[in-house]
PDB file of N, CA and C in Angstrom:
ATOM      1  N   UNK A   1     -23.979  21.170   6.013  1.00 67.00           N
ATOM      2  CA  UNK A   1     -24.141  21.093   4.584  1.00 67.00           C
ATOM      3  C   UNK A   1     -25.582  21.321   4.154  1.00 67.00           C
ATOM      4  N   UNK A   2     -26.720  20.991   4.551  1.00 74.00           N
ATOM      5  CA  UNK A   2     -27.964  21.123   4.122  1.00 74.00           C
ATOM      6  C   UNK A   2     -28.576  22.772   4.486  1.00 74.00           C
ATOM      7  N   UNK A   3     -28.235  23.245   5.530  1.00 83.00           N
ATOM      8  CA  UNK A   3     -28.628  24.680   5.159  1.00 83.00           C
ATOM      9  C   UNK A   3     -27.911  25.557   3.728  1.00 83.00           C
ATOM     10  N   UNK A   4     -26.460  24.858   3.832  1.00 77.00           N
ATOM     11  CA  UNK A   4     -25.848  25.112   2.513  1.00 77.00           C
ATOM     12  C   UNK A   4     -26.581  25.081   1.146  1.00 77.00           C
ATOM     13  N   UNK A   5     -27.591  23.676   1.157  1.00 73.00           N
ATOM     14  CA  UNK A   5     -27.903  23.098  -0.300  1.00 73.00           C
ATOM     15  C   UNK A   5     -28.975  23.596   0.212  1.00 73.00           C
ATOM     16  N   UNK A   6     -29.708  23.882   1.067  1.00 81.00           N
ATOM     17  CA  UNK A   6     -31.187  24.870   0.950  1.00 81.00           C
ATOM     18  C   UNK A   6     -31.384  25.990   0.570  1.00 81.00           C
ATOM     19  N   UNK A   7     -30.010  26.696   0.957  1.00 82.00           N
ATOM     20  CA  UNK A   7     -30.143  28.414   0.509  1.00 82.00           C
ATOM     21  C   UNK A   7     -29.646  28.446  -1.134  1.00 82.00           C
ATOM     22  N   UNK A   8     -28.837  27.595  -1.618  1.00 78.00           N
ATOM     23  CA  UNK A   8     -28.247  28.111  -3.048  1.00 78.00           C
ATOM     24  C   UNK A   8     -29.501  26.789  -3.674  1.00 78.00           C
ATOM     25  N   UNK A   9     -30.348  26.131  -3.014  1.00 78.00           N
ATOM     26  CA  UNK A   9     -31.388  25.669  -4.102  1.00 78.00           C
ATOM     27  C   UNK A   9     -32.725  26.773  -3.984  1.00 78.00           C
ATOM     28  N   UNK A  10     -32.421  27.616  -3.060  1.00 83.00           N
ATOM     29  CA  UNK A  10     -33.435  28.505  -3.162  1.00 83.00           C
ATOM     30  C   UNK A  10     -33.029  29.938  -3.869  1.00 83.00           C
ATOM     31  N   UNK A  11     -31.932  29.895  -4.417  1.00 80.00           N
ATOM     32  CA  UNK A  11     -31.617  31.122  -4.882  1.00 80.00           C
ATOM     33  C   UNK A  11     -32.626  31.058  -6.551  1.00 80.00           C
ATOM     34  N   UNK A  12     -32.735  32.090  -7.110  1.00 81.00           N
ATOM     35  CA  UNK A  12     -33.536  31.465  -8.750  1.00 81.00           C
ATOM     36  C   UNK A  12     -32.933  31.876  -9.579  1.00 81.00           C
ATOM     37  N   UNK A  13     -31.594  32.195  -9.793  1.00 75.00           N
ATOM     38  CA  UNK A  13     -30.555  32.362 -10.682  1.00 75.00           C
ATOM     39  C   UNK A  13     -29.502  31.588 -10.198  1.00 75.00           C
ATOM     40  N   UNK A  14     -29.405  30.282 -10.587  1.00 71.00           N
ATOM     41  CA  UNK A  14     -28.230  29.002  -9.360  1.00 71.00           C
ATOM     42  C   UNK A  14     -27.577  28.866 -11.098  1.00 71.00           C
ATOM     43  N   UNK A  15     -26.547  28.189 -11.321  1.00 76.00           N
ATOM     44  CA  UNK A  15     -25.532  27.704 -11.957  1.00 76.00           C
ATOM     45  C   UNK A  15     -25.431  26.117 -11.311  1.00 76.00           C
ATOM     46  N   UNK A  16     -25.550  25.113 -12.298  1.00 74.00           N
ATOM     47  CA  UNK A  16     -25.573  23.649 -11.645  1.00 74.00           C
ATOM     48  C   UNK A  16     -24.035  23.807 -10.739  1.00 74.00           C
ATOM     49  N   UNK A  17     -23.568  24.246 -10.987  1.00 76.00           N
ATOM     50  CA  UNK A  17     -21.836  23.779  -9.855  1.00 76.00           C
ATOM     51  C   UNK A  17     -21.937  25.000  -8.544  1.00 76.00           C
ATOM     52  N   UNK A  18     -22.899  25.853  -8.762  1.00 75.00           N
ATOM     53  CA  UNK A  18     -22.775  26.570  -7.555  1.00 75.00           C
ATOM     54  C   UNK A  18     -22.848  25.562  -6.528  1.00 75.00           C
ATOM     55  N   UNK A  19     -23.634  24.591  -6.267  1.00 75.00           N
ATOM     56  CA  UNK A  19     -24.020  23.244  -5.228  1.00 75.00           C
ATOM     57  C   UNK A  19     -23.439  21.927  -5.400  1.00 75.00           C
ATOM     58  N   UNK A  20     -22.730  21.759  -6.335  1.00 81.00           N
ATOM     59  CA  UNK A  20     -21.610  20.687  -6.554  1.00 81.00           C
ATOM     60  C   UNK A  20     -20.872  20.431  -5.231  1.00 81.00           C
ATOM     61  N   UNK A  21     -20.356  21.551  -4.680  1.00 80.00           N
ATOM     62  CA  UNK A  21     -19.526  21.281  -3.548  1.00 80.00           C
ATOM     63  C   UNK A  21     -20.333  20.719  -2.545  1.00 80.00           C
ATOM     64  N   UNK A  22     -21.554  20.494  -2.151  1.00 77.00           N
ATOM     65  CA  UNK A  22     -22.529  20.081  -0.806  1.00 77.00           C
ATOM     66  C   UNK A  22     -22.746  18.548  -1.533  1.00 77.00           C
ATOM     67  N   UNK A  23     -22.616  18.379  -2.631  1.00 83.00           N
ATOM     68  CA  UNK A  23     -23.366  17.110  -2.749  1.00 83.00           C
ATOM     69  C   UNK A  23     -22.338  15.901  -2.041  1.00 83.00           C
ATOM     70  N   UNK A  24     -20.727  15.639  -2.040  1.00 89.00           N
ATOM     71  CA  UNK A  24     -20.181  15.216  -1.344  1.00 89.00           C
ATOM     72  C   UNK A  24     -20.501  14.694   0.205  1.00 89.00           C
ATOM     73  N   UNK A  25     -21.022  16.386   0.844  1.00 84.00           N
ATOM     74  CA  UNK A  25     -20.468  15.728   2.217  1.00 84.00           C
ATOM     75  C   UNK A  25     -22.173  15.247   2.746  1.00 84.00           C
ATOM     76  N   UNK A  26     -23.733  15.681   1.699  1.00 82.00           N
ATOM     77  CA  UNK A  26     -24.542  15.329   1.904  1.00 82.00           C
ATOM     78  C   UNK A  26     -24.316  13.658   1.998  1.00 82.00           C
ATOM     79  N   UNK A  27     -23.449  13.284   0.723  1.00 87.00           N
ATOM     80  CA  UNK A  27     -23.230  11.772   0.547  1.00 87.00           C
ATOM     81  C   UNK A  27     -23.163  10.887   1.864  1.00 87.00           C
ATOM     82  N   UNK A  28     -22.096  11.962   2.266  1.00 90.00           N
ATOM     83  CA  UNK A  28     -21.878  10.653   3.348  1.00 90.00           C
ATOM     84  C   UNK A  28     -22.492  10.899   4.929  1.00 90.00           C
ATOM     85  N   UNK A  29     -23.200  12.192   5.374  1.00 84.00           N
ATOM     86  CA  UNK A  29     -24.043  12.614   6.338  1.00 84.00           C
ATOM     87  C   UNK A  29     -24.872  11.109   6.171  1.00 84.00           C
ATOM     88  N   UNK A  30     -25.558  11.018   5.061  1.00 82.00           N
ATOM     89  CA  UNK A  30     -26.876  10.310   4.158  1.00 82.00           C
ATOM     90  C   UNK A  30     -25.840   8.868   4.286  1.00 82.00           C
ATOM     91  N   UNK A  31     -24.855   8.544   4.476  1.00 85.00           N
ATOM     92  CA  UNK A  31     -24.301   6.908   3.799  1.00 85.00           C
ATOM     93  C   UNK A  31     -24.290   6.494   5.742  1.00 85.00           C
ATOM     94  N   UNK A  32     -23.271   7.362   6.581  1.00 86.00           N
ATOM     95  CA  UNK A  32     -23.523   7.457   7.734  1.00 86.00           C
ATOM     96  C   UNK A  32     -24.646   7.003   8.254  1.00 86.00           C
ATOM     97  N   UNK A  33     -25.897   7.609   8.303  1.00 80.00           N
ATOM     98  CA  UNK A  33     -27.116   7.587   9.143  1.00 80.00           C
ATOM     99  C   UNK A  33     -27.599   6.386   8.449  1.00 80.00           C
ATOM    100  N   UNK A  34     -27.406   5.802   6.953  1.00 78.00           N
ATOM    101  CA  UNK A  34     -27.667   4.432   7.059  1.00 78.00           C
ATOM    102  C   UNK A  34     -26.996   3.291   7.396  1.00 78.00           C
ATOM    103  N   UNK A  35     -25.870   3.378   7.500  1.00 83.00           N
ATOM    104  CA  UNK A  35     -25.007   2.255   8.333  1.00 83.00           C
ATOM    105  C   UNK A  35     -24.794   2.523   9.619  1.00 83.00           C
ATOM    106  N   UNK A  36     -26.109   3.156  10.606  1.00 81.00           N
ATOM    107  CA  UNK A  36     -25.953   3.234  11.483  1.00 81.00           C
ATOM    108  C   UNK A  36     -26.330   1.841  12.099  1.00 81.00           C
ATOM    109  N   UNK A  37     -25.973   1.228  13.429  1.00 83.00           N
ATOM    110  CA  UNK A  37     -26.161   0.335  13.853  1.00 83.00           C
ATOM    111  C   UNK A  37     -27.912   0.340  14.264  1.00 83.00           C
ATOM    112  N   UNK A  38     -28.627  -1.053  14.434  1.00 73.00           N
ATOM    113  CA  UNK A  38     -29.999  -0.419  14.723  1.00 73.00           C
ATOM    114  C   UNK A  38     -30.457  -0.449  16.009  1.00 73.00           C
ATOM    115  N   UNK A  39     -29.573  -0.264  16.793  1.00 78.00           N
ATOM    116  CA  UNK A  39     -29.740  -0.599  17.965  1.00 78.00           C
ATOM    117  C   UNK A  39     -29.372   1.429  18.909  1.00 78.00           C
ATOM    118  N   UNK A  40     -28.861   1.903  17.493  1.00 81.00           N
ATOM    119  CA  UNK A  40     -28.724   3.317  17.551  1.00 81.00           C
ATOM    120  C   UNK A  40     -30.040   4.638  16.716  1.00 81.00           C
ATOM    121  N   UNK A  41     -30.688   3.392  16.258  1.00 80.00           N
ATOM    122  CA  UNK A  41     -31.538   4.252  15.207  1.00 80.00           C
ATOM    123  C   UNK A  41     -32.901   4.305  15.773  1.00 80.00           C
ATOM    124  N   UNK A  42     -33.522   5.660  15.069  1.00 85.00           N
ATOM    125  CA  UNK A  42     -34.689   5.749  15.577  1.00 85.00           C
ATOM    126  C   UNK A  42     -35.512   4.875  14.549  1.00 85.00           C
ATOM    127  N   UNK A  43     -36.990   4.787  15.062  1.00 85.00           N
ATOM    128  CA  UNK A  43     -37.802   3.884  13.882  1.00 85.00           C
ATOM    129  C   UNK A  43     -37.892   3.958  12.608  1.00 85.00           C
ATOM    130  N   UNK A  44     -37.889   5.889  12.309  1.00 84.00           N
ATOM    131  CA  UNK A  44     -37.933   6.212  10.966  1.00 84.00           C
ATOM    132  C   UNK A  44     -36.423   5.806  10.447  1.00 84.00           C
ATOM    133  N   UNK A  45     -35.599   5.938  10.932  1.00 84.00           N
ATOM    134  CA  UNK A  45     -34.313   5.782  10.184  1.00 84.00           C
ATOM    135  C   UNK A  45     -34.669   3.875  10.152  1.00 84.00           C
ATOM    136  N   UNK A  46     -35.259   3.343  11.210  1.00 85.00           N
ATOM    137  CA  UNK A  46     -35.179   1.672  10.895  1.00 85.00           C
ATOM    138  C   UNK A  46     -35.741   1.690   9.618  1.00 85.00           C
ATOM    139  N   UNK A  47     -36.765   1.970   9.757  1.00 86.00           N
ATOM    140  CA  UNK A  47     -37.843   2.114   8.290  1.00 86.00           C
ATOM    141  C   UNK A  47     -37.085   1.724   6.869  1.00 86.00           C
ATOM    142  N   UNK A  48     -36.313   2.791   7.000  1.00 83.00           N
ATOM    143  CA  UNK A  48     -35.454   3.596   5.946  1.00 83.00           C
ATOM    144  C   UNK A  48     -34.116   2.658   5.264  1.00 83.00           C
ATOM    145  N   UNK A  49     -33.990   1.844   6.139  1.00 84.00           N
ATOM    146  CA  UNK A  49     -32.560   1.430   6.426  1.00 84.00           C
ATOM    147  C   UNK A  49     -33.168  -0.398   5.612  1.00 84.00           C
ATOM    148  N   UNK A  50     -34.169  -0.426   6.106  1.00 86.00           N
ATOM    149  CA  UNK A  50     -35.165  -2.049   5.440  1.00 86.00           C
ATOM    150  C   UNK A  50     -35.614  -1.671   4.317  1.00 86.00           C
ATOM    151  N   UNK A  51     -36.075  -0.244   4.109  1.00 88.00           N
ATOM    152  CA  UNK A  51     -36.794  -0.003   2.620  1.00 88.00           C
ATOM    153  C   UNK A  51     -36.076  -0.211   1.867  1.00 88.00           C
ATOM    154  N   UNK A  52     -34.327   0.142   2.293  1.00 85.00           N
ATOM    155  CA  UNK A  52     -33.281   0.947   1.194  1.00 85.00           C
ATOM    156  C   UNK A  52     -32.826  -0.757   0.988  1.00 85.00           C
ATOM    157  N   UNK A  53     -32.402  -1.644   1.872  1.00 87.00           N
ATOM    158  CA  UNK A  53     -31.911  -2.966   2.020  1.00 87.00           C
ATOM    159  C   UNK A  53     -32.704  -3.703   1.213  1.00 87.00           C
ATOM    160  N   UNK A  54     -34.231  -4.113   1.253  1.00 92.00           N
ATOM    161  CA  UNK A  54     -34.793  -4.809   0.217  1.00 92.00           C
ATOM    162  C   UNK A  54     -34.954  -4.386  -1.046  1.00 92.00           C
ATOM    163  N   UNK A  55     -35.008  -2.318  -1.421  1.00 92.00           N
ATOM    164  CA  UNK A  55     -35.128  -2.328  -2.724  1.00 92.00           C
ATOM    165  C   UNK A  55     -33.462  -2.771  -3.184  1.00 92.00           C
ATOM    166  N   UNK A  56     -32.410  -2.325  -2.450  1.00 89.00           N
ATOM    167  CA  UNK A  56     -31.105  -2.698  -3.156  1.00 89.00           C
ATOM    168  C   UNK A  56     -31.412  -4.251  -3.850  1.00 89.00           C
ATOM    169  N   UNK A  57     -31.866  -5.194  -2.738  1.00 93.00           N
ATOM    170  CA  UNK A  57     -31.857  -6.479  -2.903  1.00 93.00           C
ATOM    171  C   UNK A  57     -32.622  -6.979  -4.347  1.00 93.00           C
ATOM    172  N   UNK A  58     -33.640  -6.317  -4.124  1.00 96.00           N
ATOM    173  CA  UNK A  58     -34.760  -6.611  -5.582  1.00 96.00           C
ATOM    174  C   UNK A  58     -34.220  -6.184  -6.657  1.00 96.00           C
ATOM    175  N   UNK A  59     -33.448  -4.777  -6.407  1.00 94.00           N
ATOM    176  CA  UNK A  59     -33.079  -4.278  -8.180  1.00 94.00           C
ATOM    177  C   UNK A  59     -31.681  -5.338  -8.083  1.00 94.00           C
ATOM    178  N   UNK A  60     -30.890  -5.523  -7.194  1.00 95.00           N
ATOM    179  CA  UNK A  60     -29.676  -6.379  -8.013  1.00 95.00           C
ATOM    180  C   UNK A  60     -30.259  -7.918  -8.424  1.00 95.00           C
ATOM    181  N   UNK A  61     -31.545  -8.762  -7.803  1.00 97.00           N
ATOM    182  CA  UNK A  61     -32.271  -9.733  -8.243  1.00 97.00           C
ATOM    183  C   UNK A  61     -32.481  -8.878  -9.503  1.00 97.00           C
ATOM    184  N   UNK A  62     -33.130  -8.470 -10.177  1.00 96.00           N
ATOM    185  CA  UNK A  62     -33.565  -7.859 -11.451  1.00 96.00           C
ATOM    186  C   UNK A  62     -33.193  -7.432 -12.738  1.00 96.00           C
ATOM    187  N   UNK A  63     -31.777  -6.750 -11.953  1.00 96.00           N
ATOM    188  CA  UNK A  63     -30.912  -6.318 -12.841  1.00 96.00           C
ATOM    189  C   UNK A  63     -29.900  -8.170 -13.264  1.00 96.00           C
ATOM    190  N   UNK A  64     -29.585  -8.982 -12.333  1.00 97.00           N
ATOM    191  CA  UNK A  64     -29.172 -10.130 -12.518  1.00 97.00           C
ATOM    192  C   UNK A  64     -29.918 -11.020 -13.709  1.00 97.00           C
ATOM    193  N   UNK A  65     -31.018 -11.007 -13.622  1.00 97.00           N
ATOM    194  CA  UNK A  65     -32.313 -12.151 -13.941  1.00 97.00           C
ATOM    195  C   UNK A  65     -32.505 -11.159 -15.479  1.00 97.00           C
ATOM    196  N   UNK A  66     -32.377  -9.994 -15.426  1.00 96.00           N
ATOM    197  CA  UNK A  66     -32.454  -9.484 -16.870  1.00 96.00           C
ATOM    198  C   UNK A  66     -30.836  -9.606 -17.894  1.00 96.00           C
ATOM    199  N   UNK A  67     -29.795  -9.297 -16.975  1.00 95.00           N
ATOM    200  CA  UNK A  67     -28.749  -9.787 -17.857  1.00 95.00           C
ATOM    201  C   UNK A  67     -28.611 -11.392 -18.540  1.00 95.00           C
ATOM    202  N   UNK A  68     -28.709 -11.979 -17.693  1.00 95.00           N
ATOM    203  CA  UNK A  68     -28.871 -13.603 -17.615  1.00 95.00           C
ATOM    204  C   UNK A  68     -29.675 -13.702 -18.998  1.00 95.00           C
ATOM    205  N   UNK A  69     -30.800 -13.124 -19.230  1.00 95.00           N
ATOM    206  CA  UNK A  69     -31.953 -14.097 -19.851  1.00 95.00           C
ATOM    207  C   UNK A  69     -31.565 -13.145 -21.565  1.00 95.00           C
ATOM    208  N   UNK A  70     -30.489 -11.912 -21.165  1.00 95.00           N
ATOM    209  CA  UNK A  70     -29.597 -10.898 -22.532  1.00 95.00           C
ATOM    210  C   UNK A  70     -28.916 -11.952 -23.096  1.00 95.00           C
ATOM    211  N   UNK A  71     -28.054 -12.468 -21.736  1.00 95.00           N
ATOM    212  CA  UNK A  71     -26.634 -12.895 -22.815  1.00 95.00           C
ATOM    213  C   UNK A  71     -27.332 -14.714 -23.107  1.00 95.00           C
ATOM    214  N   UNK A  72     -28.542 -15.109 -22.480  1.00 94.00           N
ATOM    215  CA  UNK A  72     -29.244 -16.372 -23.003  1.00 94.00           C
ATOM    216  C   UNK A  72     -29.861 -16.188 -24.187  1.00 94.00           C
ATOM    217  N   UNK A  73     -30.572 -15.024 -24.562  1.00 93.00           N
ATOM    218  CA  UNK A  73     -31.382 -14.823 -25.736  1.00 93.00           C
ATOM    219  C   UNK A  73     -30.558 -14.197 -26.823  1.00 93.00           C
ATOM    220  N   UNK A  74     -29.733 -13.133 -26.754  1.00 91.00           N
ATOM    221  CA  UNK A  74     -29.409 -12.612 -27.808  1.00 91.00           C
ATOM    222  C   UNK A  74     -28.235 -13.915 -28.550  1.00 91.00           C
ATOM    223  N   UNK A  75     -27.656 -14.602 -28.111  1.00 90.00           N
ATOM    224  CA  UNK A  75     -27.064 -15.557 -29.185  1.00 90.00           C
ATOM    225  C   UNK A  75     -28.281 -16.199 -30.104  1.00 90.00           C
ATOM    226  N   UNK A  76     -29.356 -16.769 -29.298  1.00 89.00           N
ATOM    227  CA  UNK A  76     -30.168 -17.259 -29.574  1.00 89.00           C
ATOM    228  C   UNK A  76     -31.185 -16.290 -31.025  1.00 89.00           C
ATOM    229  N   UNK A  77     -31.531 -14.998 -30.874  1.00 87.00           N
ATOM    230  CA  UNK A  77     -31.642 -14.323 -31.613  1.00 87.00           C
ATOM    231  C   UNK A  77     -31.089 -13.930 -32.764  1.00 87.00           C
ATOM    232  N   UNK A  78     -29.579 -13.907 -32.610  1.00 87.00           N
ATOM    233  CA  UNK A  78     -28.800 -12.849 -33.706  1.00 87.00           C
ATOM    234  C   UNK A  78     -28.603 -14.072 -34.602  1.00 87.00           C
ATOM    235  N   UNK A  79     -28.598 -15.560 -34.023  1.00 81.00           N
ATOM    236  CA  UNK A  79     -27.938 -16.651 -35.069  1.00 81.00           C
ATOM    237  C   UNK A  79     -28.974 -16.933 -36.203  1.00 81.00           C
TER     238      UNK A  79
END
């Protein structure tokens, strides 16, 4: 799939759906190599696999702690 999405992102007359079809199986090449076990991974993929794990962790802390303090304030506001 990625020589696929290299040659039609290098073409300079592309149509957004000419590459629609690669973005699928990039998905899961890319979902794969992070649920790889780490006892199978090289360092950069460890790297990758802790970067991706704590930012998930921080934006759902964030995204939580900002709804929370929506549905606390806006009653508080609109009344």
């Amino acid at each position: 799939y990625i020589p696929f999405w290299l040659v039609f992102e290098a073409i300079p007359t592309k149509l957004p759906h000419y590459v629609m079809p690669a973005y699928p199986g990039m998905a899961l090449l890319i979902g794969w190599l992070l649920t790889l076990p780490a006892d199978q991974a090289n360092a950069p993929l460890k790297r990758w696999q802790n970067w991706l794990w704590w930012s998930t962790a921080f934006g759902v802390v964030v995204v939580s702690i900002g709804l929370a303090a929506v549905c606390i304030g806006a009653p508080i506001y609109f009344a």
